[in-house]
CSV table of C-alpha atoms and ligand atoms in Angstrom, one decimal:
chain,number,residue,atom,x,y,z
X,1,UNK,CA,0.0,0.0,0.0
X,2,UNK,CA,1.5,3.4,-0.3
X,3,UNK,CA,0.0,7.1,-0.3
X,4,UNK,CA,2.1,9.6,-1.6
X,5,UNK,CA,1.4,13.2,-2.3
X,6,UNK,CA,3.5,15.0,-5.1
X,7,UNK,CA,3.0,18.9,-4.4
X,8,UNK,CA,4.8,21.8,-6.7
X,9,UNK,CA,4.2,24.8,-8.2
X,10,UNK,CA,3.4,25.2,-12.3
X,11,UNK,CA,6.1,23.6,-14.6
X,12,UNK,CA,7.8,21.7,-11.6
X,13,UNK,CA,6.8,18.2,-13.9
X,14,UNK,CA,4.4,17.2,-11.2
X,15,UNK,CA,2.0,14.8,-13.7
X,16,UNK,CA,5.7,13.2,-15.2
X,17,UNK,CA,6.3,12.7,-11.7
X,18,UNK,CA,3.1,11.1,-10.8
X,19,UNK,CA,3.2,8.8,-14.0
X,20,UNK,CA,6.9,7.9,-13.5
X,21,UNK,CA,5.5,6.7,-9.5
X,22,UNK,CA,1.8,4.9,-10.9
X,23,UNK,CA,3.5,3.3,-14.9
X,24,UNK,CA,5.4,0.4,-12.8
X,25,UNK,CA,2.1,-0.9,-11.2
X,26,UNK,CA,1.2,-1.9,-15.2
X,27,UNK,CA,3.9,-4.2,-15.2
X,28,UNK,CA,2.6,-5.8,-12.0
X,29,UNK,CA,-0.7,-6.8,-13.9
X,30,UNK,CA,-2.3,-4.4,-11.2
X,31,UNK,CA,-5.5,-2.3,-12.1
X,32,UNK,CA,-4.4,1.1,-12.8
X,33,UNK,CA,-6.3,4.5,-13.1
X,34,UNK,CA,-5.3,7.5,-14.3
X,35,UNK,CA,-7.7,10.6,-13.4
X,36,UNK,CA,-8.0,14.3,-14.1
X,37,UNK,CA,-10.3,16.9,-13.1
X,38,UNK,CA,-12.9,17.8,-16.0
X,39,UNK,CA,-12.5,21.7,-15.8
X,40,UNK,CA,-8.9,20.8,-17.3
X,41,UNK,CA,-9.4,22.2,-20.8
X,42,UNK,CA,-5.8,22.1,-21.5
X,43,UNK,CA,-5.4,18.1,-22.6
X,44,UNK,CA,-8.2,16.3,-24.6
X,45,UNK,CA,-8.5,12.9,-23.7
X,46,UNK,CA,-5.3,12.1,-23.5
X,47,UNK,CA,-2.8,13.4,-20.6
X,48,UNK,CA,0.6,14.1,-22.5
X,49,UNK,CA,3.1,16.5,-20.6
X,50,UNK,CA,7.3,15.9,-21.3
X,51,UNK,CA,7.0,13.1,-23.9
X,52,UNK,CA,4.6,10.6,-21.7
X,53,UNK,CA,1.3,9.5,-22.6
X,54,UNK,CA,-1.4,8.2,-20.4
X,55,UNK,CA,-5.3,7.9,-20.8
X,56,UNK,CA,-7.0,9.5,-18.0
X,57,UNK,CA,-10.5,9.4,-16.7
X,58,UNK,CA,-11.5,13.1,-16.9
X,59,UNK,CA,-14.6,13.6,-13.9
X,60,UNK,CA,-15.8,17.0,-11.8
X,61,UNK,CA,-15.6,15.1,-8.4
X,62,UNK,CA,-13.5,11.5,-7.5
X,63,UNK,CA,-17.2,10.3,-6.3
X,64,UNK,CA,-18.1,9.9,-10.1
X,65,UNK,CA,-15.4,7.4,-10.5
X,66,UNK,CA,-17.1,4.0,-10.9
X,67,UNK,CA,-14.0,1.8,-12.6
X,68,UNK,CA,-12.4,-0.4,-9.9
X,69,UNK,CA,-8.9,-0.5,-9.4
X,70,UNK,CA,-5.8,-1.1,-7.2
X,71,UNK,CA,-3.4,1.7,-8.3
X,72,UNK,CA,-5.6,5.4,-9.0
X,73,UNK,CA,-3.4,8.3,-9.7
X,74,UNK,CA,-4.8,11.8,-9.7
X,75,UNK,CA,-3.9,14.8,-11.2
X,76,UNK,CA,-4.7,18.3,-10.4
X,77,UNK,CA,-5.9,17.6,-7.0
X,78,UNK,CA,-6.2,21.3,-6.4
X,79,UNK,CA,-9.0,21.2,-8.9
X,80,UNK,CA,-11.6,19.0,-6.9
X,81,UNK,CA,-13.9,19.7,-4.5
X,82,UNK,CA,-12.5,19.7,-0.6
X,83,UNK,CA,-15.2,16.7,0.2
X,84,UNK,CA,-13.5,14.7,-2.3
X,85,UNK,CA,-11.2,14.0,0.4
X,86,UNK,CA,-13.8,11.8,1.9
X,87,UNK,CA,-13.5,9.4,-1.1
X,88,UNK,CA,-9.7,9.2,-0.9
X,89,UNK,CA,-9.7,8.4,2.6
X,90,UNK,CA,-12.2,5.2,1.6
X,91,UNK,CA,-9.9,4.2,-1.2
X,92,UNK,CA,-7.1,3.9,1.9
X,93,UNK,CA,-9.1,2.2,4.0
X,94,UNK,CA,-10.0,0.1,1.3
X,95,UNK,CA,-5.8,-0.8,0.7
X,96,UNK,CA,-5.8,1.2,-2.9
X,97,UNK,CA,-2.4,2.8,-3.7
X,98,UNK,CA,-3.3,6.4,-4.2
X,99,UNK,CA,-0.9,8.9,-5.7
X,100,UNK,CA,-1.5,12.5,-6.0
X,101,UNK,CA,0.0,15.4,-7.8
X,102,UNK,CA,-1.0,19.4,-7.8
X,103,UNK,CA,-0.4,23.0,-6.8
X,104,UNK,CA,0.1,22.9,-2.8
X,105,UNK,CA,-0.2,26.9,-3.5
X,106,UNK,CA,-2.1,28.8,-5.0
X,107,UNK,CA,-1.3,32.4,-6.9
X,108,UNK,CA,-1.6,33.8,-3.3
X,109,UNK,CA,0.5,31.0,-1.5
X,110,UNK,CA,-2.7,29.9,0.0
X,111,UNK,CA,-3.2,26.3,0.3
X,112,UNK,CA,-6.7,24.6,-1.3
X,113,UNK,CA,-8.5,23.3,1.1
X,114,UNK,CA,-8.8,20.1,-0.7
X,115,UNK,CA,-4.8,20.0,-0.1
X,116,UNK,CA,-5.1,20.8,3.6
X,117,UNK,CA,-7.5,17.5,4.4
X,118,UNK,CA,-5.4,15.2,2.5
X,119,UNK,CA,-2.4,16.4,4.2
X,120,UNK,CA,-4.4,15.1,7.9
X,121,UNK,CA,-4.9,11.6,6.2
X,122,UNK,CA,-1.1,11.4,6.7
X,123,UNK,CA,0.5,10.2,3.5
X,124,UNK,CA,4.0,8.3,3.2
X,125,UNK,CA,5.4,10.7,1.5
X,126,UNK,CA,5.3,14.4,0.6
X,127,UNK,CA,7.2,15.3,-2.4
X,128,UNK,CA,8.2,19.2,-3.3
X,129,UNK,CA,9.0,19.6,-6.5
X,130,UNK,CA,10.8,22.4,-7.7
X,131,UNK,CA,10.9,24.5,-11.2
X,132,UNK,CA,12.9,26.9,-13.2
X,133,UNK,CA,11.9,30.8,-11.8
X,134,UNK,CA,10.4,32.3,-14.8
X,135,UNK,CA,12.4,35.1,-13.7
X,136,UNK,CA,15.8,34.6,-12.9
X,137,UNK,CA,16.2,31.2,-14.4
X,138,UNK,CA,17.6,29.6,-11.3
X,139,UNK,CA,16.2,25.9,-10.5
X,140,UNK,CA,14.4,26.8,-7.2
X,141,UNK,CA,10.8,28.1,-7.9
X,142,UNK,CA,8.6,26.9,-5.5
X,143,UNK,CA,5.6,29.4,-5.9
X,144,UNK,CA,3.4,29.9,-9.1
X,145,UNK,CA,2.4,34.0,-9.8
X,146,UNK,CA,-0.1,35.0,-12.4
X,147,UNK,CA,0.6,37.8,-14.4
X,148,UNK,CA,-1.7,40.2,-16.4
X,149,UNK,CA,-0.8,42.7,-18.6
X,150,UNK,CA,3.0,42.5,-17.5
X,151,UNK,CA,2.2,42.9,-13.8
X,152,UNK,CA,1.9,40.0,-10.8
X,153,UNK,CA,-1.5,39.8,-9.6
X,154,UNK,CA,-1.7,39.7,-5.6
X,155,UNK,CA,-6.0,39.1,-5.5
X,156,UNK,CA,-9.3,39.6,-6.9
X,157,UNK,CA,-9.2,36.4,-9.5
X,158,UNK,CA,-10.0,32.8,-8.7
X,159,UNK,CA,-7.1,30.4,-7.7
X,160,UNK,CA,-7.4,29.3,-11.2
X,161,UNK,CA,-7.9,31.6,-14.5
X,162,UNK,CA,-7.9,29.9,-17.7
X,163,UNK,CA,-4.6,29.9,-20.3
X,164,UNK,CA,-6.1,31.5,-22.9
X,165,UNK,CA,-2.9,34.3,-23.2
X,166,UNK,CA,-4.6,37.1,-20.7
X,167,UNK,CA,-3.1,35.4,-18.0
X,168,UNK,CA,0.2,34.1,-18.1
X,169,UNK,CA,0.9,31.7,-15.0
X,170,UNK,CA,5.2,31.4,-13.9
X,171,UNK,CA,7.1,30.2,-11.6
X,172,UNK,CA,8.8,31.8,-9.2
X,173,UNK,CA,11.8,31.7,-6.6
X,174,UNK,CA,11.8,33.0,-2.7
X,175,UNK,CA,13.5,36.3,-4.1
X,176,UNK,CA,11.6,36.5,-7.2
X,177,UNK,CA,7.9,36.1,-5.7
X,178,UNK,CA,5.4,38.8,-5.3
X,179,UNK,CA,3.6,38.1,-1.9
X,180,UNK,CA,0.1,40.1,-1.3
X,181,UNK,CA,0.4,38.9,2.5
X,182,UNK,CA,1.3,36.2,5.0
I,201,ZN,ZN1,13.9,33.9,-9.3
């Protein structure tokens, strides 16, 4: 059984992460699920980031998931409603192998809620992964900013806007991060 949590900010290869951690079950002959939240409009179908390939399940909350499996990974956890976490914790209880990935922060450095009550079920392991600062280039961005019209936002959006070019997302270092407030 394990539970491990894969937390990051944008571009820190979270999802190749979480595939690299769920793809060896397949050669076990073990059940595997791969699972996305619908409001991702950025993949069709198919879940393709650095090269990798998968076919996820795409659904709005993890209770609509009615496959059965042994091995579920889950993408964009951020994305799901906080009382999804009540379905994970039956999927332990049940001996699954969950694996998660997401954004611990958002564009605030406020953590989702969802995040928060997973974190209490106590996983293995909680990975940080780190990216590229968008700014400085240095390999220690930890936080994501959203930027608009060449300036950081600091409030008054959702956590998540849509990629559509009016909102850029980056990642950013301690030094390069624009904090509203702790
Ligand atoms: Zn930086």
């Amino acid at each position: 059984m394990a539970f491990v949590i894969i937390f990051g900010p944008m571009k820190s290869g979270k999802s190749l992460e979480l595939i690299s951690r769920v793809a060896p079950y397949e050669f076990a002959h073990d059940r595997v699920l791969y699972v996305q939240p619908i409001a991702n409009t950025r993949d069709e179908g198919v879940w393709s980031r650095g090269g990798l390939k998968v076919r996820a399940v795409k659904v709005e909350s993890l209770n609509d998931i009615t496959a059965t499996f042994d091995v579920i990974g889950i993408d964009e956890i951020n994305m799901f409603p906080p009382d999804d976490v009540v379905v994970i914790n039956k999927w332990l209880e049940k001996g699954k192998n969950v694996y998660i990935s997401g954004l611990d922060l958002d564009y605030k450095a406020e953590m989702p809620e969802i995040c928060r009550r997973i974190l209490s079920l106590k996983p293995d392991e909680v990975v940080f992964k780190k990216a590229v600062c968008d700014v400085c280039r240095i390999f220690d961005a930890r936080f994501t900013q959203i930027i608009h019209d060449g300036e950081e936002l600091l409030g008054g959006i959702p956590s998540i806007v849509p990629e559509d070019g009016t909102f850029e997302y980056q990642a950013r270092c301690r030094q390069c991060y624009k904090r509203a407030k702790i």
